[in-house]
Tab-separated table of C-alpha atoms in Angstrom:
chain	number	residue	atom	x	y	z
F	1	MET	CA	-185.896	-20.791	-171.802
F	2	ILE	CA	-183.327	-20.850	-168.801
F	3	SER	CA	-180.421	-23.688	-169.165
F	4	ILE	CA	-178.828	-24.173	-165.101
F	5	VAL	CA	-175.159	-25.419	-166.837
F	6	LEU	CA	-173.075	-26.927	-163.959
F	7	VAL	CA	-169.633	-27.148	-165.041
F	8	GLU	CA	-167.736	-30.562	-163.169
F	9	PRO	CA	-169.856	-29.842	-160.429
F	10	GLU	CA	-168.328	-32.410	-157.130
F	11	GLY	CA	-171.271	-32.849	-154.667
F	12	ASP	CA	-174.087	-34.656	-155.525
F	13	MET	CA	-175.526	-33.690	-152.623
F	14	ASN	CA	-175.509	-30.081	-153.831
F	15	ILE	CA	-176.665	-31.382	-157.709
F	16	GLY	CA	-179.372	-32.609	-155.550
F	17	MET	CA	-180.097	-29.337	-153.900
F	18	ILE	CA	-179.808	-27.452	-156.954
F	19	ALA	CA	-182.800	-30.034	-158.606
F	20	ARG	CA	-184.861	-28.893	-155.823
F	21	SER	CA	-184.243	-24.867	-156.094
F	22	MET	CA	-185.233	-25.112	-159.510
F	23	MET	CA	-187.839	-26.972	-159.563
F	24	ASN	CA	-189.247	-23.966	-156.683
F	25	MET	CA	-188.546	-21.709	-159.382
F	26	ASP	CA	-190.141	-23.400	-162.244
F	27	VAL	CA	-186.687	-24.113	-164.207
F	28	GLU	CA	-186.599	-27.770	-166.329
F	29	ASN	CA	-183.252	-27.597	-167.900
F	30	LEU	CA	-180.074	-28.742	-166.055
F	31	VAL	CA	-176.368	-29.605	-168.045
F	32	LEU	CA	-173.620	-30.870	-166.374
F	33	VAL	CA	-171.068	-30.164	-167.974
F	34	SER	CA	-167.801	-33.888	-167.137
F	35	PRO	CA	-169.235	-34.115	-163.496
F	36	ARG	CA	-167.268	-35.891	-161.299
F	37	THR	CA	-170.116	-37.128	-159.076
F	38	ASN	CA	-172.903	-39.235	-160.144
F	39	HIS	CA	-175.907	-37.371	-160.356
F	40	LEU	CA	-178.307	-40.193	-159.651
F	41	SER	CA	-177.185	-40.877	-156.666
F	42	GLU	CA	-178.907	-41.648	-153.465
F	43	ASN	CA	-177.546	-38.483	-152.170
F	44	ALA	CA	-178.739	-36.476	-154.698
F	45	ARG	CA	-182.107	-38.055	-154.951
F	46	ALA	CA	-182.790	-37.563	-151.736
F	47	PHE	CA	-181.840	-33.860	-151.605
F	48	ALA	CA	-184.240	-33.129	-154.807
F	49	VAL	CA	-186.992	-34.636	-153.193
F	50	HIS	CA	-189.599	-33.453	-155.597
F	51	ALA	CA	-187.467	-32.710	-158.126
F	52	VAL	CA	-185.247	-36.174	-159.155
F	53	PRO	CA	-187.243	-36.538	-162.382
F	54	ILE	CA	-184.753	-32.898	-163.682
F	55	LEU	CA	-181.567	-35.097	-162.672
F	56	GLU	CA	-182.963	-37.577	-164.761
F	57	LYS	CA	-183.183	-35.595	-167.805
F	58	ALA	CA	-180.113	-33.454	-166.767
F	59	SER	CA	-178.216	-33.576	-169.722
F	60	VAL	CA	-174.406	-34.329	-169.260
F	61	VAL	CA	-172.155	-32.624	-171.765
F	62	PHE	CA	-168.161	-32.925	-172.126
F	63	SER	CA	-167.646	-28.966	-172.797
F	64	LEU	CA	-168.476	-26.219	-171.482
F	65	ASP	CA	-168.593	-25.439	-175.645
F	66	GLU	CA	-171.454	-28.398	-176.528
F	67	ALA	CA	-173.181	-27.281	-172.931
F	68	LEU	CA	-173.926	-23.679	-174.367
F	69	ARG	CA	-174.570	-24.989	-178.425
F	70	GLY	CA	-178.472	-23.756	-179.415
F	71	CYS	CA	-178.240	-20.906	-176.925
F	72	ASP	CA	-179.233	-17.500	-177.649
F	73	VAL	CA	-177.916	-15.834	-174.541
F	74	SER	CA	-175.151	-17.590	-171.846
F	75	LEU	CA	-173.316	-15.820	-168.434
F	76	ALA	CA	-171.056	-16.857	-166.393
F	77	VAL	CA	-172.276	-16.048	-162.749
F	78	THR	CA	-168.283	-15.221	-160.970
F	79	ARG	CA	-167.684	-12.748	-158.749
F	80	ARG	CA	-164.484	-11.879	-160.613
F	81	ILE	CA	-164.371	-8.590	-162.171
F	82	GLY	CA	-163.490	-8.164	-166.235
F	83	GLN	CA	-160.903	-5.282	-167.106
F	84	TRP	CA	-164.778	-2.818	-168.485
F	85	ARG	CA	-166.801	-3.235	-165.688
F	86	GLN	CA	-169.813	-2.109	-168.203
F	87	GLN	CA	-169.979	-5.661	-169.699
F	88	ASP	CA	-170.911	-7.177	-166.588
F	89	VAL	CA	-174.620	-7.569	-165.518
F	90	PHE	CA	-175.513	-7.461	-161.131
F	91	LEU	CA	-177.846	-9.361	-160.394
F	92	PRO	CA	-180.357	-6.798	-159.076
F	93	HIS	CA	-180.282	-5.188	-162.204
F	94	TRP	CA	-181.628	-8.415	-163.654
F	95	ARG	CA	-185.005	-7.278	-165.129
F	96	GLU	CA	-183.092	-4.027	-166.876
F	97	VAL	CA	-180.556	-5.835	-168.253
F	98	MET	CA	-181.796	-8.995	-169.548
F	99	SER	CA	-185.334	-7.749	-170.265
F	100	PRO	CA	-184.155	-7.738	-174.103
F	101	TYR	CA	-183.448	-11.105	-174.044
F	102	ALA	CA	-187.148	-12.010	-172.691
F	103	GLY	CA	-188.418	-15.404	-174.144
F	104	LYS	CA	-184.920	-16.218	-175.059
F	105	LYS	CA	-182.928	-19.403	-174.479
F	106	ILE	CA	-180.194	-18.093	-171.898
F	107	ALA	CA	-177.880	-20.199	-169.856
F	108	LEU	CA	-176.370	-19.564	-166.671
F	109	VAL	CA	-172.949	-21.013	-166.127
F	110	PHE	CA	-171.848	-21.612	-162.405
F	111	GLY	CA	-168.657	-23.139	-161.947
F	112	ARG	CA	-166.462	-26.179	-159.891
F	113	GLU	CA	-167.491	-25.518	-155.992
F	114	LYS	CA	-164.620	-25.531	-154.942
F	115	SER	CA	-162.599	-23.390	-158.078
F	116	GLY	CA	-165.150	-21.514	-159.481
F	117	LEU	CA	-164.738	-21.469	-163.402
F	118	THR	CA	-161.404	-20.678	-165.267
F	119	ASN	CA	-160.838	-17.253	-166.791
F	120	ASP	CA	-160.511	-19.263	-170.594
F	121	GLU	CA	-164.631	-20.896	-169.779
F	122	ILE	CA	-165.511	-17.046	-167.901
F	123	SER	CA	-164.638	-15.740	-172.141
F	124	ARG	CA	-166.507	-18.381	-173.815
F	125	CYS	CA	-170.125	-16.798	-172.245
F	126	ASP	CA	-171.615	-14.005	-173.079
F	127	LEU	CA	-171.758	-11.633	-170.285
F	128	VAL	CA	-170.900	-11.549	-166.552
F	129	LEU	CA	-173.231	-12.145	-164.105
F	130	THR	CA	-172.728	-10.968	-160.514
F	131	ILE	CA	-174.273	-11.467	-157.440
F	132	PRO	CA	-173.156	-8.855	-155.160
F	133	SER	CA	-172.100	-10.396	-151.459
F	134	SER	CA	-170.013	-8.784	-149.087
F	135	ASP	CA	-166.670	-7.691	-149.000
F	136	VAL	CA	-165.611	-10.255	-146.276
F	137	PHE	CA	-167.162	-13.236	-147.661
F	138	PRO	CA	-168.400	-12.543	-150.537
F	139	SER	CA	-167.644	-16.802	-151.664
F	140	LEU	CA	-171.136	-18.705	-151.590
F	141	ASN	CA	-171.708	-21.815	-151.752
F	142	LEU	CA	-172.631	-23.309	-155.097
F	143	ALA	CA	-176.081	-23.893	-154.132
F	144	GLN	CA	-176.607	-21.322	-152.905
F	145	ALA	CA	-175.546	-19.216	-155.487
F	146	VAL	CA	-177.227	-21.332	-158.019
F	147	MET	CA	-180.744	-20.411	-155.510
F	148	THR	CA	-179.976	-16.579	-155.919
F	149	VAL	CA	-180.308	-16.743	-159.136
F	150	LEU	CA	-182.658	-18.523	-159.881
F	151	TYR	CA	-185.088	-16.370	-157.297
F	152	GLU	CA	-183.700	-13.073	-159.081
F	153	ILE	CA	-184.964	-14.491	-162.923
F	154	TYR	CA	-188.855	-16.139	-160.653
F	155	ARG	CA	-188.758	-12.468	-158.470
F	156	THR	CA	-188.655	-10.684	-161.969
F	157	ARG	CA	-191.769	-13.103	-163.792
F	158	TRP	CA	-193.814	-12.694	-160.407
F	159	LYS	CA	-193.260	-8.669	-159.938
F	160	SER	CA	-194.760	-8.074	-163.070
F	161	SER	CA	-197.917	-9.840	-162.031
F	162	HIS	CA	-197.683	-8.427	-158.316
F	163	PRO	CA	-196.649	-4.777	-158.764
F	164	SER	CA	-197.899	-3.793	-155.473
F	165	PRO	CA	-198.150	-4.707	-152.123
F	166	TYR	CA	-201.088	-3.232	-151.537
F	167	HIS	CA	-205.313	-3.724	-152.465
F	168	THR	CA	-206.481	-1.052	-151.073
F	169	VAL	CA	-210.176	-0.602	-150.729
F	170	LYS	CA	-212.337	1.497	-152.775
F	171	ARG	CA	-213.159	4.910	-150.792
F	172	GLU	CA	-216.565	4.735	-149.614
F	173	GLU	CA	-215.674	1.618	-148.005
F	174	PHE	CA	-212.694	3.546	-146.849
F	175	GLN	CA	-215.548	5.893	-146.096
F	176	GLY	CA	-218.239	3.609	-144.553
F	177	MET	CA	-214.738	2.464	-142.149
F	178	LEU	CA	-213.723	5.479	-140.882
F	179	ALA	CA	-217.477	7.064	-140.627
F	180	MET	CA	-218.766	3.810	-137.992
F	181	ILE	CA	-215.163	4.770	-135.468
F	182	ILE	CA	-215.995	7.841	-135.324
F	183	GLU	CA	-220.338	7.163	-134.690
F	184	THR	CA	-219.222	4.210	-132.263
F	185	LEU	CA	-217.026	7.034	-130.438
F	186	GLU	CA	-220.338	9.037	-130.451
F	187	THR	CA	-221.798	6.795	-129.288
F	188	MET	CA	-219.875	6.770	-126.395
F	189	GLY	CA	-219.353	10.300	-125.713
F	190	TYR	CA	-215.898	10.831	-126.986
F	191	PHE	CA	-216.363	14.410	-128.170
F	192	LYS	CA	-217.759	15.737	-126.021
F	193	THR	CA	-213.723	16.258	-124.185
F	194	VAL	CA	-212.059	15.651	-127.455
F	195	PRO	CA	-212.565	17.894	-130.344
F	196	ARG	CA	-214.430	15.614	-133.210
F	197	GLU	CA	-212.663	17.313	-136.335
F	198	ARG	CA	-209.038	16.629	-135.786
F	199	LEU	CA	-209.859	12.840	-134.016
F	200	GLU	CA	-210.644	12.368	-137.769
F	201	ALA	CA	-208.415	13.967	-139.321
F	202	TYR	CA	-206.322	11.579	-137.903
F	203	LEU	CA	-208.145	8.333	-138.060
F	204	ARG	CA	-207.810	9.172	-141.179
F	205	LYS	CA	-204.332	9.118	-142.559
F	206	LEU	CA	-203.968	6.544	-140.018
F	207	LEU	CA	-205.569	4.243	-141.923
F	208	TYR	CA	-204.668	5.271	-144.737
F	209	ARG	CA	-201.148	4.778	-144.071
F	210	MET	CA	-202.752	1.163	-142.650
F	211	ALA	CA	-203.427	0.522	-146.607
F	212	PRO	CA	-206.260	-1.223	-145.999
F	213	ASP	CA	-207.601	-3.857	-148.421
F	214	GLU	CA	-211.791	-5.015	-148.061
F	215	THR	CA	-211.399	-8.068	-145.844
F	216	SER	CA	-209.628	-5.681	-143.143
F	217	ALA	CA	-211.239	-2.317	-144.046
F	218	MET	CA	-214.801	-5.037	-142.970
F	219	ILE	CA	-213.403	-6.209	-140.816
F	220	VAL	CA	-212.593	-2.883	-138.934
F	221	LYS	CA	-216.328	-1.724	-139.844
F	222	ASN	CA	-218.221	-4.389	-138.229
F	223	LEU	CA	-215.932	-4.679	-135.241
F	224	PHE	CA	-216.796	-1.355	-134.219
F	225	ARG	CA	-220.402	-1.899	-135.083
F	226	ARG	CA	-220.114	-4.733	-132.076
F	227	ILE	CA	-218.639	-2.253	-129.875
F	228	GLN	CA	-221.293	0.318	-130.969
F	229	GLY	CA	-223.750	-2.218	-130.997
F	230	ARG	CA	-222.663	-3.103	-126.974
F	231	LEU	CA	-222.916	0.430	-125.626
F	232	MET	CA	-225.848	0.942	-126.281
F	233	ALA	CA	-226.969	-2.327	-124.846
F	234	LEU	CA	-225.538	-2.047	-121.740
F	235	GLU	CA	-226.138	2.312	-120.931
F	236	LYS	CA	-230.312	0.829	-121.860
F	237	ALA	CA	-229.147	-2.038	-119.700
F	238	LEU	CA	-228.375	0.087	-117.531
F	239	GLU	CA	-231.442	2.728	-117.687
F	240	ARG	CA	-233.918	0.215	-116.911
F	241	THR	CA	-231.380	-0.508	-113.886
F	242	ASP	CA	-230.988	3.193	-112.997
F	243	SER	CA	-235.661	3.255	-113.446
F	244	SER	CA	-236.533	0.557	-110.986
F	245	THR	CA	-233.122	1.238	-107.783
F	246	PRO	CA	-232.021	4.661	-108.517
F	247	LYS	CA	-229.500	3.810	-105.643
F	248	ASP	CA	-227.219	1.462	-106.934
F	249	ARG	CA	-225.855	3.208	-110.193
F	250	PRO	CA	-222.609	2.832	-110.185
T	1	MET	CA	-180.578	-4.717	-137.435
T	2	ILE	CA	-181.529	-8.251	-138.877
T	3	SER	CA	-181.920	-11.496	-136.497
T	4	ILE	CA	-181.680	-15.122	-138.277
T	5	VAL	CA	-183.904	-17.182	-135.519
T	6	LEU	CA	-184.065	-21.242	-136.587
T	7	VAL	CA	-186.355	-23.145	-134.729
T	8	GLU	CA	-185.639	-27.118	-133.630
T	9	PRO	CA	-182.890	-26.882	-136.361
T	10	GLU	CA	-182.110	-30.306	-136.988
T	11	GLY	CA	-178.882	-30.508	-139.247
T	12	ASP	CA	-175.591	-29.631	-138.356
T	13	MET	CA	-175.008	-29.092	-141.777
T	14	ASN	CA	-177.596	-26.237	-142.383
T	15	ILE	CA	-176.529	-24.048	-140.195
T	16	GLY	CA	-172.930	-24.039	-141.437
T	17	MET	CA	-174.529	-22.777	-144.518
T	18	ILE	CA	-177.140	-20.671	-142.850
T	19	ALA	CA	-174.057	-19.058	-141.407
T	20	ARG	CA	-172.149	-18.848	-144.749
T	21	SER	CA	-174.844	-16.860	-146.729
T	22	MET	CA	-175.616	-14.750	-143.106
T	23	MET	CA	-172.048	-13.141	-143.181
T	24	ASN	CA	-171.729	-13.347	-147.395
T	25	MET	CA	-175.234	-10.702	-146.570
T	26	ASP	CA	-173.905	-9.450	-143.906
T	27	VAL	CA	-175.896	-10.718	-141.511
T	28	GLU	CA	-174.359	-11.075	-138.135
T	29	ASN	CA	-177.257	-12.385	-135.216
T	30	LEU	CA	-177.619	-15.996	-135.549
T	31	VAL	CA	-180.486	-17.166	-132.714
T	32	LEU	CA	-181.112	-20.898	-132.504
T	33	VAL	CA	-184.537	-22.293	-130.532
T	34	SER	CA	-183.946	-25.254	-129.118
T	35	PRO	CA	-181.907	-26.964	-131.754
T	36	ARG	CA	-181.817	-30.996	-132.342
T	37	THR	CA	-178.539	-30.736	-133.294
T	38	ASN	CA	-174.561	-29.937	-132.481
T	39	HIS	CA	-174.183	-25.985	-133.767
T	40	LEU	CA	-171.083	-26.083	-133.311
T	41	SER	CA	-170.010	-29.823	-134.670
T	42	GLU	CA	-166.496	-30.531	-137.475
T	43	ASN	CA	-169.367	-30.721	-139.811
T	44	ALA	CA	-171.290	-26.945	-138.986
T	45	ARG	CA	-167.572	-25.786	-138.951
T	46	ALA	CA	-166.847	-26.656	-142.690
T	47	PHE	CA	-169.764	-25.710	-144.081
T	48	ALA	CA	-169.632	-22.614	-142.578
T	49	VAL	CA	-166.132	-21.789	-143.885
T	50	HIS	CA	-165.124	-18.053	-142.798
T	51	ALA	CA	-168.238	-17.959	-140.691
T	52	VAL	CA	-167.192	-19.892	-138.044
T	53	PRO	CA	-167.740	-16.506	-135.684
T	54	ILE	CA	-171.228	-16.168	-136.348
T	55	LEU	CA	-172.013	-20.017	-135.647
T	56	GLU	CA	-169.468	-19.358	-131.816
T	57	LYS	CA	-171.559	-15.505	-131.002
T	58	ALA	CA	-174.712	-18.223	-131.552
T	59	SER	CA	-177.850	-17.769	-129.035
T	60	VAL	CA	-179.057	-20.444	-127.918
T	61	VAL	CA	-182.244	-20.712	-126.218
T	62	PHE	CA	-185.539	-22.181	-125.092
T	63	SER	CA	-188.297	-20.353	-126.490
T	64	LEU	CA	-189.493	-19.340	-129.529
T	65	ASP	CA	-190.847	-15.803	-126.875
T	66	GLU	CA	-187.163	-15.981	-125.649
T	67	ALA	CA	-185.361	-15.247	-129.205
T	68	LEU	CA	-188.041	-12.590	-130.071
T	69	ARG	CA	-187.344	-10.904	-126.226
T	70	GLY	CA	-186.194	-6.982	-127.540
T	71	CYS	CA	-187.186	-6.979	-130.856
T	72	ASP	CA	-189.366	-4.952	-133.177
T	73	VAL	CA	-191.069	-7.069	-135.466
T	74	SER	CA	-191.021	-10.477	-135.959
T	75	LEU	CA	-191.782	-12.128	-139.458
T	76	ALA	CA	-193.170	-16.269	-139.830
T	77	VAL	CA	-191.152	-17.498	-143.108
T	78	THR	CA	-193.610	-19.621	-144.123
T	79	ARG	CA	-195.718	-20.592	-147.535
T	80	ARG	CA	-199.605	-21.024	-145.344
T	81	ILE	CA	-201.639	-18.289	-145.765
T	82	GLY	CA	-203.832	-17.127	-143.289
T	83	GLN	CA	-206.885	-16.334	-143.935
T	84	TRP	CA	-206.443	-12.098	-144.767
T	85	ARG	CA	-204.286	-12.240	-147.037
T	86	GLN	CA	-203.690	-8.428	-146.381
T	87	GLN	CA	-201.542	-9.567	-143.472
T	88	ASP	CA	-199.414	-11.295	-145.594
T	89	VAL	CA	-195.840	-9.831	-146.412
T	90	PHE	CA	-194.533	-11.401	-149.842
T	91	LEU	CA	-190.366	-11.533	-150.359
T	92	PRO	CA	-190.840	-9.637	-153.791
T	93	HIS	CA	-192.648	-6.655	-151.386
T	94	TRP	CA	-189.870	-6.343	-149.154
T	95	ARG	CA	-188.369	-2.724	-149.461
T	96	GLU	CA	-192.292	-1.839	-149.818
T	97	VAL	CA	-193.886	-3.123	-147.209
T	98	MET	CA	-190.390	-3.202	-144.982
T	99	SER	CA	-189.870	0.454	-145.567
T	100	PRO	CA	-191.044	1.863	-142.652
T	101	TYR	CA	-189.814	-0.515	-140.108
T	102	ALA	CA	-185.873	0.358	-141.597
T	103	GLY	CA	-183.229	0.142	-139.253
T	104	LYS	CA	-185.895	-0.991	-136.317
T	105	LYS	CA	-184.229	-4.511	-135.105
T	106	ILE	CA	-186.655	-7.264	-137.033
T	107	ALA	CA	-186.273	-11.220	-136.384
T	108	LEU	CA	-186.781	-13.603	-138.904
T	109	VAL	CA	-188.181	-16.919	-138.107
T	110	PHE	CA	-187.273	-20.570	-139.704
T	111	GLY	CA	-189.215	-23.513	-139.195
T	112	ARG	CA	-188.313	-26.886	-139.030
T	113	GLU	CA	-186.214	-29.058	-141.941
T	114	LYS	CA	-188.561	-31.544	-142.370
T	115	SER	CA	-192.041	-29.994	-140.613
T	116	GLY	CA	-191.433	-25.642	-141.168
T	117	LEU	CA	-193.467	-23.509	-138.319
T	118	THR	CA	-196.258	-24.983	-135.836
T	119	ASN	CA	-199.586	-22.450	-136.182
T	120	ASP	CA	-199.305	-21.458	-132.423
T	121	GLU	CA	-195.140	-20.326	-133.493
T	122	ILE	CA	-196.880	-18.096	-136.708
T	123	SER	CA	-199.562	-16.606	-134.666
T	124	ARG	CA	-196.585	-15.508	-131.885
T	125	CYS	CA	-194.890	-13.205	-135.206
T	126	ASP	CA	-196.209	-10.156	-136.273
T	127	LEU	CA	-196.368	-10.930	-139.781
T	128	VAL	CA	-195.879	-13.826	-142.296
T	129	LEU	CA	-193.518	-13.733	-145.190
T	130	THR	CA	-194.073	-15.491	-148.127
T	131	ILE	CA	-190.797	-15.764	-150.552
T	132	PRO	CA	-193.253	-16.670	-154.259
T	133	SER	CA	-192.484	-20.186	-155.687
T	134	SER	CA	-193.857	-22.672	-157.689
T	135	ASP	CA	-197.133	-24.510	-157.409
T	136	VAL	CA	-195.554	-27.870	-158.646
T	137	PHE	CA	-193.359	-28.331	-155.897
T	138	PRO	CA	-193.481	-24.522	-153.675
T	139	SER	CA	-191.274	-25.845	-150.610
T	140	LEU	CA	-187.401	-24.443	-150.237
T	141	ASN	CA	-184.749	-26.152	-148.768
T	142	LEU	CA	-184.418	-24.673	-145.161
T	143	ALA	CA	-180.822	-22.962	-145.567
T	144	GLN	CA	-181.913	-21.546	-149.137
T	145	ALA	CA	-185.184	-20.164	-147.828
T	146	VAL	CA	-182.453	-18.180	-146.034
T	147	MET	CA	-180.340	-17.451	-148.178
T	148	THR	CA	-183.153	-16.283	-150.369
T	149	VAL	CA	-184.335	-14.002	-148.135
T	150	LEU	CA	-180.741	-13.082	-146.759
T	151	TYR	CA	-180.469	-12.460	-150.817
T	152	GLU	CA	-183.916	-9.687	-150.821
T	153	ILE	CA	-182.782	-8.127	-148.787
T	154	TYR	CA	-179.380	-6.988	-148.820
T	155	ARG	CA	-180.678	-6.631	-152.519
T	156	THR	CA	-183.124	-3.584	-151.313
T	157	ARG	CA	-179.864	-1.522	-149.776
T	158	TRP	CA	-177.411	-2.021	-152.589
T	159	LYS	CA	-179.888	-1.358	-155.116
T	160	SER	CA	-180.207	1.761	-153.144
T	161	SER	CA	-177.140	2.219	-153.621
T	162	HIS	CA	-176.761	1.472	-157.326
T	163	PRO	CA	-179.572	2.925	-158.795
T	164	SER	CA	-178.954	1.949	-162.413
T	165	PRO	CA	-176.934	-0.801	-164.181
T	166	TYR	CA	-175.903	1.971	-167.004
T	167	HIS	CA	-173.553	4.420	-165.732
T	168	THR	CA	-173.578	6.095	-169.641
T	169	VAL	CA	-170.988	8.751	-171.513
T	170	LYS	CA	-171.835	12.479	-171.821
T	171	ARG	CA	-173.370	13.282	-174.781
T	172	GLU	CA	-169.803	15.316	-175.881
T	173	GLU	CA	-168.103	11.647	-175.653
T	174	PHE	CA	-170.329	9.429	-177.261
T	175	GLN	CA	-170.878	12.602	-180.309
T	176	GLY	CA	-167.666	12.705	-180.077
T	177	MET	CA	-167.681	8.274	-181.013
T	178	LEU	CA	-170.532	8.375	-183.725
T	179	ALA	CA	-168.054	11.091	-185.505
T	180	MET	CA	-165.076	8.862	-185.281
T	181	ILE	CA	-167.021	6.130	-186.599
T	182	ILE	CA	-168.897	8.054	-189.553
T	183	GLU	CA	-164.943	9.700	-189.972
T	184	THR	CA	-163.535	6.526	-191.104
T	185	LEU	CA	-166.478	5.445	-193.159
T	186	GLU	CA	-165.835	8.481	-195.278
T	187	THR	CA	-161.976	8.360	-195.492
T	188	MET	CA	-163.240	4.485	-196.992
T	189	GLY	CA	-165.564	6.573	-198.761
T	190	TYR	CA	-169.018	4.197	-197.588
T	191	PHE	CA	-170.673	7.098	-198.199
T	192	LYS	CA	-170.383	6.938	-202.467
T	193	THR	CA	-173.114	4.512	-201.858
T	194	VAL	CA	-175.043	4.704	-198.857
T	195	PRO	CA	-177.032	7.624	-197.647
T	196	ARG	CA	-174.801	9.314	-194.430
T	197	GLU	CA	-177.362	10.660	-192.382
T	198	ARG	CA	-179.365	8.051	-192.580
T	199	LEU	CA	-176.671	5.683	-191.984
T	200	GLU	CA	-175.362	8.165	-188.886
T	201	ALA	CA	-179.414	8.311	-187.303
T	202	TYR	CA	-179.643	4.238	-187.722
T	203	LEU	CA	-175.944	4.326	-186.236
T	204	ARG	CA	-176.913	7.317	-183.039
T	205	LYS	CA	-179.626	4.801	-182.734
T	206	LEU	CA	-178.159	1.482	-181.787
T	207	LEU	CA	-174.780	3.093	-180.215
T	208	TYR	CA	-178.060	4.713	-177.795
T	209	ARG	CA	-179.366	1.313	-176.943
T	210	MET	CA	-176.071	-0.535	-176.723
T	211	ALA	CA	-175.542	2.491	-173.667
T	212	PRO	CA	-172.102	2.727	-173.650
T	213	ASP	CA	-170.363	4.329	-170.813
T	214	GLU	CA	-167.006	6.553	-170.339
T	215	THR	CA	-164.268	3.637	-170.932
T	216	SER	CA	-166.943	1.192	-174.219
T	217	ALA	CA	-167.441	4.981	-175.655
T	218	MET	CA	-163.177	5.385	-175.633
T	219	ILE	CA	-162.740	2.035	-177.124
T	220	VAL	CA	-164.355	2.175	-179.787
T	221	LYS	CA	-163.710	5.448	-180.325
T	222	ASN	CA	-160.194	4.634	-180.695
T	223	LEU	CA	-160.836	1.178	-182.135
T	224	PHE	CA	-161.772	3.876	-185.458
T	225	ARG	CA	-158.981	6.080	-184.608
T	226	ARG	CA	-157.066	3.018	-185.553
T	227	ILE	CA	-159.464	1.921	-188.652
T	228	GLN	CA	-158.404	5.069	-189.830
T	229	GLY	CA	-155.618	4.846	-189.457
T	230	ARG	CA	-154.702	2.415	-191.062
T	231	LEU	CA	-156.881	3.112	-193.631
T	232	MET	CA	-154.377	5.848	-194.850
T	233	ALA	CA	-151.622	4.762	-194.492
T	234	LEU	CA	-152.938	1.161	-196.560
T	235	GLU	CA	-153.398	4.068	-199.578
T	236	LYS	CA	-150.635	5.792	-199.168
T	237	ALA	CA	-148.493	2.992	-199.647
T	238	LEU	CA	-150.640	2.343	-202.546
T	239	GLU	CA	-150.298	5.796	-203.640
T	240	ARG	CA	-146.759	4.988	-203.744
T	241	THR	CA	-146.354	1.642	-205.479
T	242	ASP	CA	-148.778	3.791	-208.240
T	243	SER	CA	-146.671	5.784	-209.679
T	244	SER	CA	-143.724	4.114	-209.161
T	245	THR	CA	-145.545	1.026	-210.941
T	246	PRO	CA	-148.037	1.485	-211.890
T	247	LYS	CA	-149.259	-1.110	-214.251
T	248	ASP	CA	-149.081	-3.521	-210.541
T	249	ARG	CA	-152.498	-1.911	-209.124
T	250	PRO	CA	-154.384	-3.673	-207.954
């Protein structure tokens, strides 16, 4: 279970926006440490949109220690690099580094809009989590930082159920698609001038790179079937015209 | 080169926030299609912080076609799923799917805050890009959506130069660290009651799991060296006391 801990947040709009992104990313538990604003204001609710229940259920506590009570592991989200780099977690390595803590109670601790977390607050957390960013302007807006961390965690779960972007077709259907294309080209006499084997090999590679799924293989196959049908119909019509008015042939 | 294209954005605060996240993620090119607000307002500048130059350099155009002119590939960022899923790109698959277009001019097209992109606008883009999100509240705030997409792209580049979160120590230094721990335990007579080989094998596994880098291996080694030194000094002191006042021995 993930908790978002905000230390002394100042903007109600920010808190609302963060609640929204929490709901977007299936995280519910919001903890506010001595907030400097009303997290139930009209502004906060407007920015939360459908995530008002997250605001309403948020716990308000008076110290970071209180916020971290009961957590299995806490991460201070900051760009400040400690003396010993090994201790840091970079966000894109979340899966690799944090997998031993999957399913545990994890607190993600974010600092104030302007000044972030103090050194003392960072040292109260178990790990330091850093979002890699540009050297020219590394500091992210608070709500943007929360969104980014939540996305990385959501992404880890999402990718485990969607490991590949491709759902490629079975070989048989792939062959059927390619054969239909070749047959169509045959119908129109294409191989009178082009070597059939070479073109077929070339098209095969091109189509493999396209990585078609079942639907797209079927669409392509049917498309060529229609072209072939049309070609044959036209030729037949032409033959008829041919035999009746031979001189008009184009 | 990546461009962020915003279609009819309404909020100057949003545009400022987006400029900031672009600079955070090393993307410079902002294109506004018929903006409904002044992207150079005080509000926009305040939210952009150091990214005001991105606002100042932003191009303002009057149609999406104009915005996409000169792009090699354009992606409509939307959750709306087309009839044929194969055509969609899910954001976590960015690296796998978009690698053929690395270095090309890529336009990321985002719709209006409230109503997103129209079907016509989506169809003018080459691909549909979807950010996976919760079924209960899938729609992200505009600035949050831009941040998330920019992070995924930044992440792809970042990970190629930081493939592993671990910079593990050379075997020799790992052995040195383990040997120092064992030697220290030896000094204190630990192996009178505990089988040395079994403990050493156990500690080796534990330390491998910790995946120490050079610094942490050195720190651990030196820590035990100090413990050993202290143990030996105390024993020597005790011996001296022993021989002078034998009865006081604890």
